[in-house]
Amino acid sequence: MSFALPTLGAGSRTPARPPLRRVLLPRRRQLLTVVVVALLVAGALRPFAHNPYIELAGETLFVGLMLLFAFNAAGQWRQDAVPRWLVQVIAIAVAAMLSPLIVQLLTFGGDFSAFLGSRGHVRGYVLVMTVAVIIGTLVALGALYSERDAQARAQALQFALEKETLQRQAADARLHLMTAQIQPHFLFNTLANVQELVESGSPRAAPVFRSLIDYLCAAMPRLSQEDATLADEERLVRAYLDLMQMRMPDRLSYRVDIDPEVALMHFPPMALLTLVENAIRHGIDPGCEAGSVEVGARRELDGSVHLWVSDTGVGLSDEAGEGTGLANLNARLAAFFGEGARVELSEHAPHGVRADIRVHMRA
């Protein structure tokens, strides 16, 4: 049987050692165990001794306390040459031999020769010493096994905590990376819209450009905002749709309906805006007729939150697949809300596309 404790990894933090005084002083549970065992041993020895029970109980209690002190003191052994558990067992054996002898010498006023001359006391010493060695060793081994088991459970709990922390940090890093990938995509689409107006000489170019500046001033800080909420996303979507409506006032109408009950839920920045951009770029823009975009969010009866973006544009094409923006959005939703959170696209009657997201609110 080995009581060598598992070796911590190179990067593990060594726990601070408690003060020596606190280690040597017995704990309440240890004291209670010693008292109970001493009283039981005294009762078991009573038929074999001439001493009254109270004297035997005093002697076995003194021996038990000495064993406990030796066990705790040897527990401070930090040398690698001999295992700590072996030093503690040896200390128990030595204390079991010395402590009954101290009791006997006190009885004879320190006269060792007089003690050796009393066969009854020598026999009593051997009896108490033998019982102390056997029971003390067994109790010590049990305590060491219990200590090793408790440390193994604590270490497993620490490893699980560190693993969870690393997984959360990795998910946050992926989320930040994907958010950074959105920035050039978002700027390219918006500037392309303004370029189109300027090149066509439209009189709406100047007001649209001013709206674009205001829009960018509001949008840029949210690109790296870590605690963005659905209310932040709603303001961004409204600003974007205002801008797009100025660009094509006769062709675009929109409606945004975010339930105030879910407005404060944390939401990855620019995620809802990506769907609105797709609705304009691939739904309304390619069409010849006027269209509308509807954006909404509400809490469902099962506690989940349902978000949607629908348009009455040209609809899904057979050649259209999951573009980079949509793949990025699905990855961001999974990193933010967990596996299973993704965008589901469907046909919107009588024509157009509907994008639905169902997620659970994050604390």
Tab-separated table of C-alpha atoms in Angstrom:
chain	number	residue	atom	x	y	z
A	1	MET	CA	0.000	0.000	0.000
A	2	SER	CA	1.423	3.360	-1.017
A	3	PHE	CA	0.414	6.715	0.323
A	4	ALA	CA	2.557	8.771	-2.058
A	5	LEU	CA	0.453	11.709	-3.135
A	6	PRO	CA	0.020	12.527	-6.859
A	7	THR	CA	2.681	14.895	-8.206
A	8	LEU	CA	1.356	18.230	-9.400
A	9	GLY	CA	2.173	19.366	-12.931
A	10	ALA	CA	4.977	21.819	-13.644
A	11	GLY	CA	2.545	24.688	-14.022
A	12	SER	CA	0.528	23.912	-10.879
A	13	ARG	CA	0.547	26.337	-8.047
A	14	THR	CA	1.955	24.980	-4.773
A	15	PRO	CA	-0.548	25.636	-1.981
A	16	ALA	CA	0.651	27.789	0.895
A	17	ARG	CA	1.639	25.782	3.979
A	18	PRO	CA	-0.370	26.542	7.104
A	19	PRO	CA	1.473	27.816	10.199
A	20	LEU	CA	3.329	25.082	12.139
A	21	ARG	CA	1.459	25.833	15.362
A	22	ARG	CA	-1.906	25.288	13.676
A	23	VAL	CA	-0.704	22.001	12.173
A	24	LEU	CA	0.616	20.589	15.473
A	25	LEU	CA	-2.475	21.472	17.458
A	26	PRO	CA	-5.005	18.628	17.144
A	27	ARG	CA	-8.252	19.302	15.394
A	28	ARG	CA	-11.570	18.742	17.114
A	29	ARG	CA	-12.321	15.616	15.111
A	30	GLN	CA	-8.906	14.163	15.951
A	31	LEU	CA	-9.392	14.864	19.667
A	32	LEU	CA	-12.816	13.256	19.649
A	33	THR	CA	-11.439	10.154	17.909
A	34	VAL	CA	-8.586	9.836	20.431
A	35	VAL	CA	-10.942	10.168	23.418
A	36	VAL	CA	-13.378	7.572	22.092
A	37	VAL	CA	-10.649	5.068	21.167
A	38	ALA	CA	-8.833	5.589	24.520
A	39	LEU	CA	-11.991	4.937	26.533
A	40	LEU	CA	-12.803	1.812	24.499
A	41	VAL	CA	-9.243	0.468	24.840
A	42	ALA	CA	-9.315	1.114	28.585
A	43	GLY	CA	-12.520	-0.892	28.836
A	44	ALA	CA	-11.008	-3.716	26.777
A	45	LEU	CA	-7.854	-3.830	28.959
A	46	ARG	CA	-9.723	-3.729	32.253
A	47	PRO	CA	-10.111	-7.568	32.556
A	48	PHE	CA	-6.332	-7.980	32.097
A	49	ALA	CA	-5.187	-5.313	34.575
A	50	HIS	CA	-5.472	-4.709	38.312
A	51	ASN	CA	-5.856	-0.960	37.936
A	52	PRO	CA	-9.263	0.707	38.256
A	53	TYR	CA	-10.919	1.802	35.035
A	54	ILE	CA	-10.313	5.516	35.680
A	55	GLU	CA	-6.546	4.947	35.909
A	56	LEU	CA	-6.518	2.867	32.738
A	57	ALA	CA	-8.610	5.469	30.962
A	58	GLY	CA	-6.176	8.225	32.065
A	59	GLU	CA	-3.193	6.218	30.863
A	60	THR	CA	-4.710	5.269	27.492
A	61	LEU	CA	-5.871	8.871	26.974
A	62	PHE	CA	-2.358	10.184	27.688
A	63	VAL	CA	-0.883	7.606	25.291
A	64	GLY	CA	-3.457	8.480	22.632
A	65	LEU	CA	-2.682	12.201	22.854
A	66	MET	CA	1.049	11.500	22.568
A	67	LEU	CA	0.423	9.381	19.467
A	68	LEU	CA	-1.684	12.148	17.968
A	69	PHE	CA	1.011	14.763	18.616
A	70	ALA	CA	3.667	12.472	17.068
A	71	PHE	CA	1.433	11.865	14.018
A	72	ASN	CA	0.874	15.596	13.402
A	73	ALA	CA	4.535	16.497	14.009
A	74	ALA	CA	5.773	13.803	11.602
A	75	GLY	CA	3.271	15.091	9.043
A	76	GLN	CA	5.585	18.074	8.542
A	77	TRP	CA	8.207	15.787	6.983
A	78	ARG	CA	9.118	17.279	3.587
A	79	GLN	CA	12.179	15.248	2.586
A	80	ASP	CA	11.984	13.020	-0.509
A	81	ALA	CA	14.344	10.338	0.874
A	82	VAL	CA	11.622	8.711	3.005
A	83	PRO	CA	7.870	8.964	2.283
A	84	ARG	CA	5.959	11.122	4.710
A	85	TRP	CA	3.449	8.392	5.477
A	86	LEU	CA	6.253	6.016	6.546
A	87	VAL	CA	7.743	8.669	8.859
A	88	GLN	CA	4.324	9.180	10.453
A	89	VAL	CA	3.856	5.433	11.046
A	90	ILE	CA	7.353	5.166	12.570
A	91	ALA	CA	6.593	8.172	14.803
A	92	ILE	CA	3.413	6.450	15.963
A	93	ALA	CA	5.353	3.282	16.835
A	94	VAL	CA	8.039	5.203	18.750
A	95	ALA	CA	5.428	7.231	20.656
A	96	ALA	CA	3.541	4.015	21.447
A	97	MET	CA	6.670	2.600	23.083
A	98	LEU	CA	7.720	5.753	24.985
A	99	SER	CA	4.442	7.187	26.256
A	100	PRO	CA	3.396	4.124	28.391
A	101	LEU	CA	6.955	4.056	29.758
A	102	ILE	CA	6.615	7.718	30.824
A	103	VAL	CA	3.429	6.823	32.716
A	104	GLN	CA	5.189	3.944	34.495
A	105	LEU	CA	8.231	6.072	35.390
A	106	LEU	CA	5.947	8.746	36.845
A	107	THR	CA	4.363	6.034	39.002
A	108	PHE	CA	7.822	5.087	40.361
A	109	GLY	CA	9.052	8.663	40.719
A	110	GLY	CA	11.436	8.286	37.805
A	111	ASP	CA	13.183	5.210	39.239
A	112	PHE	CA	13.705	2.981	36.206
A	113	SER	CA	15.235	0.147	38.281
A	114	ALA	CA	12.201	0.024	40.552
A	115	PHE	CA	9.969	-0.182	37.493
A	116	LEU	CA	11.964	-3.105	36.083
A	117	GLY	CA	11.695	-4.799	39.478
A	118	SER	CA	7.896	-4.800	39.357
A	119	ARG	CA	6.808	-7.636	37.095
A	120	GLY	CA	3.184	-6.521	37.191
A	121	HIS	CA	3.972	-3.021	35.964
A	122	VAL	CA	6.339	-4.325	33.308
A	123	ARG	CA	3.611	-6.694	32.097
A	124	GLY	CA	1.146	-3.821	32.091
A	125	TYR	CA	3.570	-1.643	30.150
A	126	VAL	CA	4.084	-4.339	27.506
A	127	LEU	CA	0.335	-4.847	27.217
A	128	VAL	CA	-0.459	-1.146	26.800
A	129	MET	CA	2.504	-0.619	24.454
A	130	THR	CA	1.473	-3.533	22.213
A	131	VAL	CA	-2.129	-2.368	22.009
A	132	ALA	CA	-0.970	1.228	21.361
A	133	VAL	CA	1.338	0.144	18.506
A	134	ILE	CA	-1.360	-1.956	16.823
A	135	ILE	CA	-4.319	0.381	17.226
A	136	GLY	CA	-2.242	3.547	16.717
A	137	THR	CA	-0.809	2.221	13.451
A	138	LEU	CA	-4.208	1.125	12.155
A	139	VAL	CA	-5.817	4.476	13.004
A	140	ALA	CA	-2.881	6.350	11.444
A	141	LEU	CA	-3.122	4.336	8.217
A	142	GLY	CA	-6.853	4.991	8.082
A	143	ALA	CA	-6.293	8.711	8.579
A	144	LEU	CA	-3.621	8.791	5.864
A	145	TYR	CA	-5.886	6.952	3.424
A	146	SER	CA	-8.733	9.361	4.159
A	147	GLU	CA	-6.370	12.324	3.702
A	148	ARG	CA	-5.121	11.007	0.365
A	149	ASP	CA	-8.683	10.411	-0.835
A	150	ALA	CA	-9.731	13.949	0.172
A	151	GLN	CA	-6.717	15.459	-1.597
A	152	ALA	CA	-7.436	13.428	-4.746
A	153	ARG	CA	-11.032	14.720	-4.799
A	154	ALA	CA	-9.849	18.297	-4.219
A	155	GLN	CA	-7.294	17.968	-7.009
A	156	ALA	CA	-9.884	16.524	-9.413
A	157	LEU	CA	-12.196	19.437	-8.585
A	158	GLN	CA	-9.358	21.902	-9.199
A	159	PHE	CA	-8.547	20.279	-12.553
A	160	ALA	CA	-12.228	20.439	-13.585
A	161	LEU	CA	-12.367	24.118	-12.611
A	162	GLU	CA	-9.203	24.908	-14.581
A	163	LYS	CA	-10.544	22.970	-17.598
A	164	GLU	CA	-13.825	24.918	-17.524
A	165	THR	CA	-11.920	28.214	-17.243
A	166	LEU	CA	-9.706	27.338	-20.226
A	167	GLN	CA	-12.727	26.297	-22.324
A	168	ARG	CA	-14.483	29.579	-21.505
A	169	GLN	CA	-11.370	31.581	-22.396
A	170	ALA	CA	-11.032	29.673	-25.685
A	171	ALA	CA	-14.696	30.374	-26.543
A	172	ASP	CA	-14.247	34.087	-25.756
A	173	ALA	CA	-11.111	34.205	-27.935
A	174	ARG	CA	-13.000	32.596	-30.855
A	175	LEU	CA	-15.850	35.062	-30.403
A	176	HIS	CA	-13.483	38.047	-30.441
A	177	LEU	CA	-11.743	36.707	-33.543
A	178	MET	CA	-15.009	36.259	-35.443
A	179	THR	CA	-16.200	39.717	-34.377
A	180	ALA	CA	-12.975	41.172	-35.743
A	181	GLN	CA	-13.609	39.361	-39.050
A	182	ILE	CA	-16.984	41.134	-39.377
A	183	GLN	CA	-15.546	44.659	-39.279
A	184	PRO	CA	-14.040	44.816	-42.816
A	185	HIS	CA	-17.104	43.011	-44.230
A	186	PHE	CA	-19.446	45.526	-42.601
A	187	LEU	CA	-17.424	48.576	-43.753
A	188	PHE	CA	-17.120	47.261	-47.320
A	189	ASN	CA	-20.884	46.797	-47.739
A	190	THR	CA	-21.752	50.203	-46.317
A	191	LEU	CA	-19.184	52.146	-48.326
A	192	ALA	CA	-20.234	50.307	-51.494
A	193	ASN	CA	-23.768	51.646	-51.041
A	194	VAL	CA	-22.513	55.233	-50.786
A	195	GLN	CA	-20.212	54.780	-53.775
A	196	GLU	CA	-23.204	53.709	-55.843
A	197	LEU	CA	-25.109	56.914	-54.998
A	198	VAL	CA	-22.128	59.185	-55.623
A	199	GLU	CA	-21.355	57.617	-58.996
A	200	SER	CA	-24.990	57.927	-60.095
A	201	GLY	CA	-25.063	61.646	-59.181
A	202	SER	CA	-28.078	61.173	-56.984
A	203	PRO	CA	-29.138	64.280	-55.011
A	204	ARG	CA	-29.606	61.955	-52.034
A	205	ALA	CA	-25.880	61.248	-51.931
A	206	ALA	CA	-25.039	64.151	-49.579
A	207	PRO	CA	-27.741	63.439	-46.924
A	208	VAL	CA	-27.038	59.739	-47.173
A	209	PHE	CA	-23.348	60.406	-46.656
A	210	ARG	CA	-24.109	62.491	-43.557
A	211	SER	CA	-26.341	59.731	-42.240
A	212	LEU	CA	-23.554	57.264	-42.937
A	213	ILE	CA	-21.123	59.290	-40.820
A	214	ASP	CA	-23.618	59.382	-37.950
A	215	TYR	CA	-24.265	55.714	-38.393
A	216	LEU	CA	-20.569	54.815	-38.307
A	217	CYS	CA	-20.039	56.981	-35.226
A	218	ALA	CA	-22.718	54.949	-33.460
A	219	ALA	CA	-21.702	51.583	-34.897
A	220	MET	CA	-17.932	51.496	-34.557
A	221	PRO	CA	-17.785	51.449	-30.735
A	222	ARG	CA	-20.178	48.490	-30.716
A	223	LEU	CA	-17.910	46.324	-32.873
A	224	SER	CA	-15.678	45.531	-29.911
A	225	GLN	CA	-18.301	45.919	-27.175
A	226	GLU	CA	-18.137	42.828	-24.953
A	227	ASP	CA	-21.341	43.454	-22.972
A	228	ALA	CA	-23.578	44.428	-25.899
A	229	THR	CA	-27.298	43.864	-25.408
A	230	LEU	CA	-30.188	43.276	-27.763
A	231	ALA	CA	-31.235	46.911	-27.148
A	232	ASP	CA	-27.838	48.041	-28.523
A	233	GLU	CA	-28.377	45.812	-31.540
A	234	GLU	CA	-31.881	47.244	-32.037
A	235	ARG	CA	-30.526	50.829	-32.162
A	236	LEU	CA	-27.900	49.762	-34.678
A	237	VAL	CA	-30.445	47.989	-36.879
A	238	ARG	CA	-32.783	50.997	-36.822
A	239	ALA	CA	-29.916	53.339	-37.790
A	240	TYR	CA	-28.929	51.039	-40.640
A	241	LEU	CA	-32.488	50.700	-41.943
A	242	ASP	CA	-32.944	54.493	-41.713
A	243	LEU	CA	-29.857	54.854	-43.852
A	244	MET	CA	-31.062	52.298	-46.384
A	245	GLN	CA	-34.505	53.899	-46.513
A	246	MET	CA	-32.908	57.240	-47.411
A	247	ARG	CA	-31.068	55.499	-50.237
A	248	MET	CA	-34.240	53.931	-51.672
A	249	PRO	CA	-37.225	55.782	-50.153
A	250	ASP	CA	-39.723	54.431	-52.692
A	251	ARG	CA	-38.710	50.795	-52.379
A	252	LEU	CA	-38.062	50.081	-48.720
A	253	SER	CA	-40.237	50.054	-45.645
A	254	TYR	CA	-39.374	48.359	-42.396
A	255	ARG	CA	-40.662	47.441	-38.949
A	256	VAL	CA	-38.617	46.668	-35.828
A	257	ASP	CA	-40.436	45.025	-32.915
A	258	ILE	CA	-38.146	44.020	-30.042
A	259	ASP	CA	-40.023	42.959	-26.895
A	260	PRO	CA	-38.749	45.143	-23.982
A	261	GLU	CA	-38.701	41.990	-21.851
A	262	VAL	CA	-35.711	40.670	-23.823
A	263	ALA	CA	-34.064	44.001	-24.676
A	264	LEU	CA	-31.397	43.670	-21.987
A	265	MET	CA	-30.268	40.149	-22.888
A	266	HIS	CA	-26.608	39.908	-23.909
A	267	PHE	CA	-26.202	39.459	-27.624
A	268	PRO	CA	-23.134	39.246	-29.891
A	269	PRO	CA	-22.605	42.680	-31.524
A	270	MET	CA	-23.510	43.031	-35.218
A	271	ALA	CA	-25.169	39.572	-35.288
A	272	LEU	CA	-28.736	40.742	-35.969
A	273	LEU	CA	-27.418	43.482	-38.247
A	274	THR	CA	-25.749	40.829	-40.429
A	275	LEU	CA	-29.168	39.296	-41.188
A	276	VAL	CA	-30.672	42.724	-41.910
A	277	GLU	CA	-27.775	43.518	-44.269
A	278	ASN	CA	-28.390	40.235	-46.098
A	279	ALA	CA	-32.108	41.029	-46.381
A	280	ILE	CA	-31.297	44.372	-48.045
A	281	ARG	CA	-28.423	43.164	-50.200
A	282	HIS	CA	-29.846	39.836	-51.418
A	283	GLY	CA	-33.580	40.453	-50.990
A	284	ILE	CA	-34.632	44.062	-51.562
A	285	ASP	CA	-31.778	45.414	-53.709
A	286	PRO	CA	-31.966	42.861	-56.570
A	287	GLY	CA	-35.765	43.273	-56.935
A	288	CYS	CA	-37.643	45.829	-59.024
A	289	GLU	CA	-40.640	46.197	-56.735
A	290	ALA	CA	-40.975	47.768	-53.322
A	291	GLY	CA	-40.265	45.509	-50.374
A	292	SER	CA	-40.276	45.487	-46.611
A	293	VAL	CA	-38.055	44.183	-43.850
A	294	GLU	CA	-39.360	43.056	-40.480
A	295	VAL	CA	-37.143	42.524	-37.438
A	296	GLY	CA	-38.475	41.107	-34.168
A	297	ALA	CA	-37.643	39.345	-30.917
A	298	ARG	CA	-39.784	37.881	-28.146
A	299	ARG	CA	-39.568	35.408	-25.281
A	300	GLU	CA	-41.219	32.032	-25.836
A	301	LEU	CA	-43.185	30.018	-23.268
A	302	ASP	CA	-40.259	27.600	-22.746
A	303	GLY	CA	-37.986	30.503	-21.707
A	304	SER	CA	-36.054	30.680	-24.988
A	305	VAL	CA	-35.844	33.857	-27.077
A	306	HIS	CA	-37.009	33.865	-30.687
A	307	LEU	CA	-35.472	36.436	-33.048
A	308	TRP	CA	-36.336	36.817	-36.699
A	309	VAL	CA	-35.588	38.916	-39.758
A	310	SER	CA	-37.869	38.588	-42.787
A	311	ASP	CA	-38.016	40.397	-46.097
A	312	THR	CA	-40.357	40.442	-49.098
A	313	GLY	CA	-37.514	40.480	-51.600
A	314	VAL	CA	-36.573	38.124	-54.398
A	315	GLY	CA	-36.290	35.076	-52.130
A	316	LEU	CA	-33.829	32.219	-52.022
A	317	SER	CA	-32.091	31.163	-55.208
A	318	ASP	CA	-31.185	27.551	-56.005
A	319	GLU	CA	-27.520	28.477	-56.414
A	320	ALA	CA	-27.320	30.370	-53.173
A	321	GLY	CA	-25.441	28.594	-50.400
A	322	GLU	CA	-24.337	29.538	-46.911
A	323	GLY	CA	-22.066	32.539	-47.476
A	324	THR	CA	-19.134	33.618	-45.338
A	325	GLY	CA	-21.263	36.093	-43.391
A	326	LEU	CA	-23.891	33.496	-42.488
A	327	ALA	CA	-21.286	30.860	-41.596
A	328	ASN	CA	-19.511	33.403	-39.422
A	329	LEU	CA	-22.797	34.334	-37.765
A	330	ASN	CA	-23.629	30.695	-36.983
A	331	ALA	CA	-20.166	30.209	-35.476
A	332	ARG	CA	-20.549	33.344	-33.349
A	333	LEU	CA	-23.984	32.284	-32.094
A	334	ALA	CA	-22.631	28.830	-31.179
A	335	ALA	CA	-19.651	30.373	-29.360
A	336	PHE	CA	-21.891	32.868	-27.525
A	337	PHE	CA	-24.948	30.752	-26.692
A	338	GLY	CA	-23.597	27.192	-27.056
A	339	GLU	CA	-24.069	24.417	-29.594
A	340	GLY	CA	-27.505	24.367	-31.199
A	341	ALA	CA	-27.821	28.148	-31.600
A	342	ARG	CA	-27.884	28.864	-35.334
A	343	VAL	CA	-29.798	30.681	-38.056
A	344	GLU	CA	-32.565	28.798	-39.878
A	345	LEU	CA	-33.500	30.160	-43.317
A	346	SER	CA	-36.877	29.537	-44.965
A	347	GLU	CA	-39.085	30.896	-47.732
A	348	HIS	CA	-41.265	33.831	-46.697
A	349	ALA	CA	-44.750	33.792	-48.266
A	350	PRO	CA	-45.631	35.033	-50.803
A	351	HIS	CA	-41.995	35.767	-51.614
A	352	GLY	CA	-38.858	36.630	-49.740
A	353	VAL	CA	-36.706	35.027	-47.043
A	354	ARG	CA	-37.191	34.540	-43.323
A	355	ALA	CA	-34.285	33.994	-40.892
A	356	ASP	CA	-35.089	32.616	-37.417
A	357	ILE	CA	-32.844	32.283	-34.351
A	358	ARG	CA	-33.828	30.567	-31.110
A	359	VAL	CA	-31.485	30.922	-28.144
A	360	HIS	CA	-31.517	30.856	-24.356
A	361	MET	CA	-30.699	34.059	-22.493
A	362	ARG	CA	-27.210	34.285	-21.007
A	363	ALA	CA	-26.799	35.540	-17.453
